[in-house]
Tab-separated table of C-alpha atoms in Angstrom:
chain	number	residue	atom	x	y	z
A	98	MET	CA	-18.007	-9.725	37.920
A	99	LYS	CA	-15.354	-6.997	37.890
A	100	GLU	CA	-12.934	-9.293	36.059
A	101	LYS	CA	-15.581	-10.167	33.472
A	102	LEU	CA	-16.280	-6.487	32.846
A	103	LYS	CA	-12.578	-5.821	32.326
A	104	THR	CA	-12.388	-8.719	29.862
A	105	ALA	CA	-15.452	-7.510	27.961
A	106	LEU	CA	-14.023	-3.981	27.785
A	107	ALA	CA	-10.614	-5.242	26.588
A	108	PHE	CA	-12.107	-7.282	23.740
A	109	LEU	CA	-14.525	-4.481	22.859
A	110	ILE	CA	-11.602	-2.072	22.439
A	111	VAL	CA	-9.724	-4.537	20.212
A	112	ALA	CA	-12.839	-5.183	18.091
A	113	SER	CA	-13.478	-1.434	17.789
A	114	VAL	CA	-9.938	-0.825	16.525
A	115	ILE	CA	-10.253	-3.575	13.898
A	116	VAL	CA	-13.610	-2.281	12.660
A	117	SER	CA	-12.452	1.347	12.724
A	118	GLY	CA	-9.264	0.512	10.833
A	119	SER	CA	-11.214	-1.339	8.160
A	120	ILE	CA	-13.725	1.499	7.752
A	121	LEU	CA	-11.068	4.227	7.694
A	122	GLY	CA	-9.054	2.257	5.153
A	123	ALA	CA	-12.101	1.915	2.927
A	124	LEU	CA	-12.811	5.645	3.201
A	125	ASP	CA	-9.190	6.391	2.392
A	126	ASP	CA	-9.549	4.416	-0.848
A	127	ALA	CA	-12.836	6.106	-1.757
A	128	GLY	CA	-11.067	8.899	-3.650
A	129	ASP	CA	-9.881	6.452	-6.298
A	130	ILE	CA	-11.983	4.876	-9.039
A	131	TYR	CA	-10.229	1.664	-10.000
A	132	PRO	CA	-10.594	0.339	-13.550
A	133	THR	CA	-13.064	-2.454	-14.158
A	134	ASP	CA	-13.370	-4.708	-17.180
A	135	ALA	CA	-15.640	-2.051	-18.689
A	136	ALA	CA	-13.058	0.735	-18.305
A	137	LEU	CA	-11.814	2.212	-21.605
A	138	ILE	CA	-9.947	5.275	-20.321
A	139	MET	CA	-7.678	4.428	-17.400
A	140	LEU	CA	-6.127	7.532	-15.859
A	141	TYR	CA	-3.294	7.509	-13.335
A	142	GLY	CA	-2.296	10.597	-11.373
A	143	GLU	CA	1.382	11.127	-10.618
A	144	SER	CA	3.688	13.591	-8.975
A	145	HIS	CA	6.181	14.476	-11.699
A	146	GLY	CA	9.833	13.494	-11.451
A	147	TYR	CA	9.591	10.628	-8.950
A	148	ARG	CA	11.301	7.362	-9.933
A	149	PRO	CA	9.037	4.954	-7.995
A	150	TYR	CA	6.034	6.464	-9.812
A	151	TYR	CA	7.733	5.953	-13.178
A	152	ASP	CA	8.386	2.327	-12.229
A	153	LEU	CA	4.692	1.897	-11.399
A	154	GLU	CA	3.684	3.543	-14.675
A	155	LEU	CA	5.916	1.209	-16.664
A	156	LYS	CA	4.425	-1.823	-14.947
A	157	LEU	CA	0.871	-0.570	-15.485
A	158	TRP	CA	1.490	0.158	-19.143
A	159	GLN	CA	3.162	-3.202	-19.710
A	160	GLU	CA	0.061	-4.878	-18.266
A	161	CYS	CA	-2.245	-2.830	-20.516
A	162	TYR	CA	-0.003	-3.477	-23.501
A	163	ALA	CA	-0.073	-7.227	-22.845
A	164	GLU	CA	-3.879	-7.034	-22.876
A	165	GLY	CA	-3.864	-5.404	-26.309
A	166	SER	CA	-3.749	-1.653	-25.614
A	167	ARG	CA	-1.386	0.426	-27.739
A	168	ASP	CA	-2.394	4.066	-27.089
A	169	LEU	CA	-0.681	5.842	-24.191
A	170	PHE	CA	-1.902	9.350	-23.329
A	171	MET	CA	0.563	11.611	-21.515
A	172	GLU	CA	0.764	15.126	-20.135
A	173	LEU	CA	2.841	16.296	-23.098
A	174	PRO	CA	2.190	18.690	-25.965
A	175	TYR	CA	0.805	17.143	-29.150
A	176	TYR	CA	4.045	17.612	-31.082
A	177	THR	CA	6.196	16.093	-28.315
A	178	GLY	CA	4.063	12.959	-28.420
A	179	GLU	CA	4.403	12.848	-32.224
A	180	PHE	CA	8.175	13.224	-32.001
A	181	LEU	CA	8.225	10.302	-29.552
A	182	ASN	CA	6.280	8.177	-32.048
A	183	ILE	CA	8.892	8.952	-34.701
A	184	TRP	CA	11.702	8.187	-32.240
A	185	MET	CA	10.113	4.805	-31.433
A	186	LYS	CA	10.974	3.681	-34.995
A	187	GLU	CA	14.426	5.272	-35.111
A	188	PRO	CA	17.669	3.357	-34.438
A	189	SER	CA	19.221	6.298	-32.559
A	190	ASP	CA	18.195	8.597	-29.688
A	191	GLY	CA	18.792	11.905	-31.450
A	192	ILE	CA	15.128	12.933	-31.295
A	193	LEU	CA	14.921	11.995	-27.610
A	194	ASP	CA	18.084	13.962	-26.864
A	195	ASP	CA	16.574	17.062	-28.468
A	196	ILE	CA	13.320	16.677	-26.473
A	197	PHE	CA	15.179	16.423	-23.172
A	198	GLU	CA	17.375	19.360	-24.054
A	199	ASP	CA	14.173	21.367	-24.554
A	200	ILE	CA	12.574	20.282	-21.252
A	201	ALA	CA	15.735	20.612	-19.158
A	202	GLY	CA	14.911	22.299	-15.854
A	203	THR	CA	11.303	21.133	-15.785
A	204	LEU	CA	9.968	18.444	-13.430
A	205	SER	CA	10.009	15.937	-16.293
A	206	GLY	CA	13.486	16.854	-17.499
A	207	ASN	CA	15.284	14.089	-15.624
A	208	ASP	CA	17.003	10.767	-16.314
A	209	ASP	CA	14.244	8.793	-14.614
A	210	PHE	CA	11.605	9.987	-17.079
A	211	ARG	CA	14.015	9.338	-19.922
A	212	ASP	CA	14.558	5.790	-18.628
A	213	LEU	CA	10.786	5.290	-18.558
A	214	LEU	CA	10.479	6.228	-22.227
A	215	ILE	CA	13.401	4.015	-23.212
A	216	SER	CA	11.938	1.108	-21.271
A	217	ILE	CA	8.613	1.599	-23.048
A	218	ARG	CA	10.359	1.458	-26.420
A	219	GLU	CA	12.234	-1.689	-25.433
A	220	THR	CA	9.333	-3.617	-23.890
A	221	CYS	CA	6.293	-2.159	-25.666
A	222	PRO	CA	7.621	-1.249	-29.134
A	223	ASP	CA	4.222	-0.617	-30.770
A	224	THR	CA	3.204	2.027	-28.244
A	225	VAL	CA	1.576	5.122	-29.744
A	226	PHE	CA	2.022	8.281	-27.655
A	227	HIS	CA	-0.725	10.896	-27.505
A	228	GLY	CA	0.253	14.283	-26.093
A	229	THR	CA	-2.814	16.237	-24.973
A	230	ASP	CA	-1.334	19.150	-23.021
A	231	VAL	CA	-1.045	22.730	-24.222
A	232	GLY	CA	2.004	23.837	-26.165
A	233	HIS	CA	4.895	23.853	-23.721
A	234	GLN	CA	8.256	24.414	-25.424
A	235	TYR	CA	6.358	25.805	-28.429
A	236	ASP	CA	9.363	27.868	-29.562
A	237	THR	CA	11.727	24.871	-29.506
A	238	THR	CA	10.079	21.441	-29.800
A	239	GLY	CA	6.942	22.889	-31.418
A	240	LYS	CA	8.856	24.972	-33.950
A	241	ARG	CA	11.125	22.042	-34.803
A	242	TYR	CA	8.133	19.739	-35.394
A	243	LEU	CA	6.540	22.223	-37.823
A	244	GLU	CA	9.875	22.426	-39.659
A	245	TYR	CA	10.017	18.619	-39.734
A	246	LEU	CA	6.551	18.423	-41.336
A	247	GLY	CA	7.303	21.307	-43.711
A	248	SER	CA	10.459	19.596	-44.968
A	249	ARG	CA	8.278	16.658	-45.968
A	250	GLY	CA	5.614	18.732	-47.678
A	251	LEU	CA	3.025	18.170	-44.963
A	252	THR	CA	2.041	21.762	-44.227
A	253	GLU	CA	-1.554	21.000	-45.221
A	254	SER	CA	-1.783	17.847	-43.128
A	255	GLU	CA	-3.886	17.272	-40.002
A	256	GLU	CA	-0.666	16.797	-38.051
A	257	TYR	CA	0.476	20.294	-39.016
A	258	ARG	CA	-2.905	21.786	-38.073
A	259	LEU	CA	-2.927	20.045	-34.674
A	260	ALA	CA	0.636	21.169	-33.964
A	261	GLU	CA	-0.202	24.772	-34.827
A	262	GLU	CA	-3.276	24.639	-32.598
A	263	CYS	CA	-1.197	23.231	-29.722
A	264	ILE	CA	1.313	26.062	-30.170
A	265	ARG	CA	-1.500	28.626	-30.139
A	266	GLN	CA	-2.837	27.089	-26.900
A	267	GLY	CA	0.599	27.259	-25.342
A	268	LYS	CA	1.020	30.930	-26.223
A	269	GLU	CA	-2.384	31.738	-24.746
A	270	TYR	CA	-1.627	29.794	-21.574
A	271	TYR	CA	1.776	31.400	-21.067
A	272	SER	CA	0.340	34.874	-21.647
A	273	GLU	CA	-1.394	34.430	-18.272
A	274	TYR	CA	1.079	31.911	-16.887
A	275	SER	CA	0.449	30.430	-13.439
A	276	PRO	CA	3.627	29.350	-11.598
A	277	ASN	CA	1.968	26.194	-10.240
A	278	GLY	CA	0.619	25.182	-13.653
A	279	ILE	CA	-3.024	25.348	-12.546
A	280	SER	CA	-5.065	27.305	-15.054
A	281	PRO	CA	-8.685	27.141	-16.255
A	282	VAL	CA	-7.412	27.893	-19.781
A	283	ARG	CA	-4.979	25.017	-19.697
A	284	GLU	CA	-7.543	22.619	-18.218
A	285	LYS	CA	-10.081	23.559	-20.905
A	286	TYR	CA	-7.613	22.792	-23.671
A	287	MET	CA	-6.395	19.589	-22.054
A	288	ILE	CA	-9.987	18.322	-21.993
A	289	LYS	CA	-10.538	19.354	-25.616
A	290	ASN	CA	-7.277	17.790	-26.757
A	291	PHE	CA	-7.950	14.550	-24.891
A	292	ILE	CA	-11.390	14.166	-26.433
A	293	GLY	CA	-9.981	14.901	-29.886
A	294	ALA	CA	-7.150	12.397	-29.499
A	295	TYR	CA	-9.473	9.724	-28.173
A	296	SER	CA	-11.852	10.221	-31.087
A	297	ARG	CA	-8.948	9.481	-33.417
A	298	CYS	CA	-7.852	6.240	-31.722
A	299	GLY	CA	-10.728	4.878	-29.614
A	300	GLY	CA	-10.482	1.573	-27.775
A	301	ARG	CA	-8.884	1.017	-24.399
A	302	VAL	CA	-6.252	3.591	-23.503
A	303	MET	CA	-4.149	4.533	-20.520
A	304	GLY	CA	-3.331	8.083	-19.439
A	305	ILE	CA	-0.559	9.439	-17.201
A	306	TYR	CA	-1.122	12.950	-15.853
A	307	GLY	CA	-0.371	15.061	-12.817
A	308	SER	CA	-2.695	14.046	-10.009
A	309	TYR	CA	-4.321	17.502	-10.051
A	310	HIS	CA	-5.821	16.773	-13.483
A	311	THR	CA	-7.092	13.313	-12.468
A	312	ASP	CA	-8.597	14.306	-9.118
A	313	THR	CA	-11.973	12.581	-8.747
A	314	SER	CA	-13.310	15.122	-6.242
A	315	SER	CA	-12.881	18.342	-8.222
A	316	PRO	CA	-15.413	19.452	-10.869
A	317	ASP	CA	-12.860	21.867	-12.384
A	318	VAL	CA	-10.361	19.329	-13.723
A	319	MET	CA	-9.993	17.061	-16.727
A	320	PHE	CA	-11.250	13.875	-15.054
A	321	PHE	CA	-14.614	15.365	-14.183
A	322	SER	CA	-15.340	16.425	-17.766
A	323	LEU	CA	-14.208	13.086	-19.165
A	324	ARG	CA	-16.371	11.266	-16.664
A	325	GLU	CA	-19.347	13.394	-17.687
A	326	ARG	CA	-18.743	12.573	-21.338
A	327	TYR	CA	-17.762	8.902	-21.176
A	328	GLY	CA	-19.362	7.819	-17.897
A	329	ASN	CA	-18.118	4.685	-16.162
A	330	ALA	CA	-15.704	4.016	-19.002
A	331	VAL	CA	-13.314	6.423	-17.222
A	332	SER	CA	-11.324	5.382	-14.152
A	333	SER	CA	-8.811	7.377	-12.133
A	334	VAL	CA	-6.309	6.194	-9.531
A	335	LYS	CA	-3.608	8.152	-7.719
A	336	LEU	CA	-0.205	6.546	-8.011
A	337	SER	CA	0.332	7.459	-4.363
A	338	SER	CA	-2.499	5.026	-3.553
A	339	LEU	CA	-0.844	2.286	-5.592
A	340	ALA	CA	2.508	3.073	-3.959
A	341	MET	CA	0.922	2.451	-0.555
A	342	GLN	CA	-0.544	-0.877	-1.596
A	343	ARG	CA	1.277	-4.080	-0.700
A	344	ASP	CA	0.918	-7.621	-1.929
A	345	PRO	CA	-0.173	-9.558	1.191
A	346	LEU	CA	1.767	-12.649	0.117
A	347	ARG	CA	4.934	-11.049	-1.266
A	348	ILE	CA	8.006	-12.679	0.225
A	349	GLY	CA	10.724	-10.517	1.746
A	350	VAL	CA	12.056	-9.351	5.109
A	351	CYS	CA	9.599	-7.951	7.653
A	352	PHE	CA	11.589	-5.781	10.058
A	353	SER	CA	8.677	-5.079	12.388
A	354	GLY	CA	8.050	-8.837	12.397
A	355	ILE	CA	11.580	-9.316	13.685
A	356	LEU	CA	10.775	-6.864	16.492
A	357	PHE	CA	7.617	-8.829	17.351
A	358	MET	CA	9.656	-12.061	17.390
A	359	VAL	CA	12.178	-10.547	19.807
A	360	MET	CA	9.329	-9.417	22.070
A	361	LEU	CA	7.963	-12.962	21.977
A	362	MET	CA	11.183	-14.863	22.487
A	363	VAL	CA	13.120	-12.908	25.131
A	364	PRO	CA	10.672	-13.429	28.046
A	365	ASN	CA	10.130	-17.062	27.033
A	366	ILE	CA	13.881	-17.695	27.031
A	367	LEU	CA	14.157	-16.155	30.507
A	368	TRP	CA	11.189	-18.279	31.643
A	369	ALA	CA	12.725	-21.470	30.290
A	370	ARG	CA	15.987	-20.807	32.126
A	371	GLY	CA	14.765	-21.649	35.603
A	372	ARG	CA	11.881	-19.255	36.060
A	373	GLN	CA	9.038	-21.686	35.603
A	374	PRO	CA	6.341	-21.788	38.284
A	375	GLU	CA	6.355	-24.513	40.916
A	376	GLY	CA	4.204	-27.426	39.804
A	377	TYR	CA	4.455	-26.612	36.081
A	378	ASP	CA	5.914	-30.045	35.240
A	379	LYS	CA	2.854	-31.696	36.747
A	380	VAL	CA	0.253	-29.735	34.745
A	381	SER	CA	2.282	-29.821	31.527
A	382	GLY	CA	2.567	-33.581	31.698
A	383	SER	CA	-1.129	-34.021	30.996
A	384	GLU	CA	-1.397	-31.819	27.901
A	385	ASN	CA	-3.864	-32.765	25.178
A	386	ARG	CA	-1.849	-34.133	22.249
A	387	ILE	CA	-4.065	-32.545	19.617
A	388	LEU	CA	-3.829	-29.126	21.257
A	389	LEU	CA	-0.082	-29.596	21.656
A	390	ALA	CA	0.303	-30.405	17.943
A	391	LEU	CA	-1.771	-27.357	16.967
A	392	GLU	CA	0.306	-25.193	19.287
A	393	ARG	CA	3.590	-26.345	17.733
A	394	ILE	CA	2.301	-25.932	14.192
A	395	GLY	CA	0.860	-22.497	14.993
A	396	GLU	CA	4.065	-21.314	16.672
A	397	ALA	CA	6.177	-22.312	13.679
A	398	ALA	CA	3.747	-20.862	11.130
A	399	VAL	CA	3.277	-17.528	12.917
A	400	SER	CA	7.042	-17.169	13.428
A	401	VAL	CA	7.726	-17.721	9.732
A	402	CYS	CA	4.945	-15.307	8.712
A	403	LEU	CA	6.312	-12.577	10.959
A	404	LEU	CA	9.712	-12.866	9.322
A	405	ILE	CA	8.903	-13.250	5.614
A	406	PHE	CA	5.826	-11.107	4.859
A	407	PRO	CA	6.651	-7.362	4.516
A	408	SER	CA	2.927	-6.658	4.171
A	409	MET	CA	2.851	-6.649	7.976
A	410	GLU	CA	5.052	-3.552	8.172
A	411	PRO	CA	3.321	-0.348	9.388
A	412	GLY	CA	1.762	1.536	6.463
A	413	VAL	CA	3.851	4.687	6.570
A	414	LYS	CA	5.701	5.999	3.512
A	415	LEU	CA	7.305	9.281	2.469
A	416	LEU	CA	6.108	10.171	-1.045
A	417	PRO	CA	6.639	13.346	-3.098
A	418	GLU	CA	3.310	14.723	-1.904
A	419	GLY	CA	4.338	14.268	1.731
A	420	LEU	CA	4.109	11.662	4.466
A	421	PHE	CA	1.381	9.110	3.733
A	422	ILE	CA	-0.106	6.932	6.468
A	423	ASP	CA	-2.423	4.044	5.685
A	424	LEU	CA	-5.255	4.540	8.170
A	425	ARG	CA	-5.403	0.764	8.635
A	426	THR	CA	-2.122	1.206	10.517
A	427	ILE	CA	-4.135	1.750	13.699
A	428	MET	CA	-4.581	-2.040	13.639
A	429	TRP	CA	-0.795	-2.488	13.527
A	430	LEU	CA	-0.504	-0.079	16.462
A	431	CYS	CA	-3.117	-2.087	18.352
A	432	ALA	CA	-1.104	-5.282	17.791
A	433	PHE	CA	2.040	-3.511	19.001
A	434	VAL	CA	0.269	-2.237	22.130
A	435	LEU	CA	-0.867	-5.800	22.858
A	436	MET	CA	2.753	-6.914	22.650
A	437	ILE	CA	3.725	-4.129	25.065
A	438	LEU	CA	1.055	-5.478	27.442
A	439	TYR	CA	2.551	-8.929	26.884
A	440	GLU	CA	5.934	-7.627	28.081
A	441	CYS	CA	4.239	-6.002	31.084
A	442	TYR	CA	2.543	-9.303	31.903
A	443	TRP	CA	5.924	-11.047	31.942
A	444	ALA	CA	7.492	-8.296	34.039
A	445	ARG	CA	4.728	-8.761	36.627
A	446	TYR	CA	5.167	-12.533	36.572
A	447	PHE	CA	8.948	-12.347	37.050
A	448	ARG	CA	8.465	-10.020	40.045
A	449	SER	CA	5.787	-12.276	41.576
A	450	GLU	CA	6.173	-15.442	43.633
A	451	ARG	CA	5.957	-17.290	40.300
A	452	THR	CA	3.139	-19.620	41.193
A	453	LEU	CA	0.907	-21.360	38.656
A	454	LYS	CA	-1.796	-18.835	39.482
A	455	ASP	CA	0.616	-16.007	38.636
A	456	PHE	CA	1.638	-17.685	35.391
A	457	TYR	CA	-1.896	-18.287	34.121
A	458	SER	CA	-3.313	-14.986	35.342
A	459	SER	CA	-5.174	-12.320	33.407
A	460	PHE	CA	-3.621	-8.990	32.512
A	461	ALA	CA	-5.338	-5.771	31.395
A	462	GLY	CA	-8.576	-7.718	31.055
A	463	PHE	CA	-7.141	-10.469	28.825
A	464	PRO	CA	-7.525	-13.968	30.342
A	465	VAL	CA	-4.463	-16.276	30.363
A	466	ALA	CA	-2.561	-13.239	29.100
A	467	GLY	CA	0.655	-15.149	28.425
A	468	ALA	CA	-1.146	-16.983	25.625
A	469	SER	CA	-3.994	-14.719	24.540
A	470	LEU	CA	-2.073	-11.451	24.070
A	471	PRO	CA	0.428	-12.668	21.409
A	472	VAL	CA	-2.233	-14.740	19.641
A	473	ILE	CA	-4.605	-11.774	19.369
A	474	ALA	CA	-1.725	-9.560	18.214
A	475	ALA	CA	-0.827	-12.085	15.497
A	476	ALA	CA	-4.455	-12.323	14.351
A	477	ILE	CA	-4.724	-8.521	14.107
A	478	LEU	CA	-1.540	-8.382	12.012
A	479	GLY	CA	-3.086	-10.953	9.690
A	480	ILE	CA	-6.264	-8.889	9.338
A	481	TYR	CA	-4.284	-5.663	8.904
A	482	SER	CA	-2.101	-7.112	6.146
A	483	LYS	CA	-4.989	-9.101	4.599
A	484	ASN	CA	-2.673	-12.107	4.740
A	485	PRO	CA	-4.705	-15.343	4.804
A	486	VAL	CA	-1.664	-17.407	5.816
A	487	MET	CA	-1.094	-15.281	8.920
A	488	ILE	CA	-4.792	-15.316	9.816
A	489	LEU	CA	-4.966	-19.116	9.533
A	490	SER	CA	-1.688	-19.549	11.433
A	491	SER	CA	-2.883	-17.349	14.295
A	492	LEU	CA	-6.154	-19.298	14.512
A	493	ILE	CA	-4.272	-22.597	14.722
A	494	LEU	CA	-1.943	-21.134	17.339
A	495	GLY	CA	-4.887	-19.735	19.275
A	496	VAL	CA	-6.721	-23.062	19.465
A	497	GLY	CA	-3.598	-24.882	20.610
A	498	HIS	CA	-1.806	-22.317	22.743
A	499	ILE	CA	-4.786	-20.735	24.469
A	500	GLY	CA	-6.482	-24.141	24.797
A	501	ILE	CA	-3.479	-25.586	26.626
A	502	HIS	CA	-3.082	-22.564	28.883
A	503	ALA	CA	-6.781	-22.560	29.733
A	504	ALA	CA	-6.639	-26.279	30.611
A	505	HIS	CA	-3.539	-25.745	32.740
A	506	ARG	CA	-5.194	-22.843	34.504
A	507	ARG	CA	-8.290	-24.881	35.356
A	508	GLN	CA	-6.120	-27.714	36.648
A	509	ALA	CA	-3.883	-25.383	38.647
A	510	LEU	CA	-6.832	-23.617	40.252
A	511	GLY	CA	-8.480	-26.969	40.950
A	512	ASP	CA	-5.352	-28.251	42.686
A	513	GLU	CA	-5.129	-25.027	44.668
A	514	ASP	CA	-8.787	-25.299	45.775
A	515	GLU	CA	-8.196	-28.923	46.754
A	516	LYS	CA	-5.112	-27.953	48.742
A	517	ARG	CA	-7.017	-25.191	50.538
A	518	GLY	CA	-9.801	-27.658	51.308
A	519	ARG	CA	-7.407	-30.182	52.828
A	520	SER	CA	-5.770	-27.423	54.868
A	521	PHE	CA	-9.176	-26.308	56.163
A	522	ILE	CA	-10.185	-29.873	57.163
A	523	SER	CA	-6.838	-30.375	58.887
A	524	SER	CA	-7.271	-27.212	60.901
A	525	ILE	CA	-10.750	-28.400	62.051
A	526	ASN	CA	-9.376	-31.802	63.093
A	527	ILE	CA	-6.591	-30.173	65.038
A	528	LYS	CA	-9.076	-28.022	66.903
């Protein structure tokens, strides 16, 4: 009864970790509103000046562009966006050079942001930029844009009026400038400018803004007002969330998988080199062929999965906002702890008399621990990474490997009971 209680407790703990990891992961994602087919305004929140975010933005925009979108909203002043639209049709980068000279020293004034814009021009040439921020660089970029329009006789145009309004907003914002950029005045104008720009283009658009402005939990920022106005047509996702996501089936090198493989192989190599229990050849000679085939297939499949799927790495990443930990990682930790128990099981076996009973014993509540611990660990990694190949492989391995070990254990214990019975009868006859 005591052994059964230990087993029940062990499996209850494992099940609790899996359920908790799944729930925590879902709660962690709750702050994001992912775009659906009905989404018309798809916002993405970034931390400025970070190359991996720019790479994500390019990929996201290329996907939207391929689906027919052409309007890209950015956290730029109106006139900067208009200058970019002119530059998109120019053979040289003179306009772009002037823009980056003006924004030098800001978070966006870097080669990575410049590369993003160039890549957009090369791969999505019909992109139309919409700047909806207040008038940063109003005395350089803003002034130059008004001069550009004036030289073409467009001082009465809507473009000129919008540029002047953006400059006025910038002057008002900087008159009460906040070092961190957070300002009710700025937010009010960003909302107004976004709505105005969207009324001029309509359709499905994508927006790239600092994650403060796209925060889904704050009623004081741009997202909240847009959501109130446009309803479910507005989505908002933090790029940090996308950066933490992994394709379950992407092929690569899984370094933690290599560690798991080492933990699996080393004790088995030592066991194979003369540390097998007495009588093992007898019980292994009667193995079920179907279970044996499943065991071999499962071993090969799980080994390959551990080595080639990086989705099974622990979900920890250093991003500009700080250290991010995917809360599902508690499942990875559980799998790792099970492998530590697996090593402890082998250490106990190697120090024992190495009988069949020792080999097929339970450990920490897990029956036939030499088979069940690695199989359960592999299954948890599959669930953690949402990798169907790993889940299926661990199930196949479990049926074969645990099935064989359980059969061997029953046979070994049966032989031991029979031996004890014969010894008891012999002792009675002697008496």
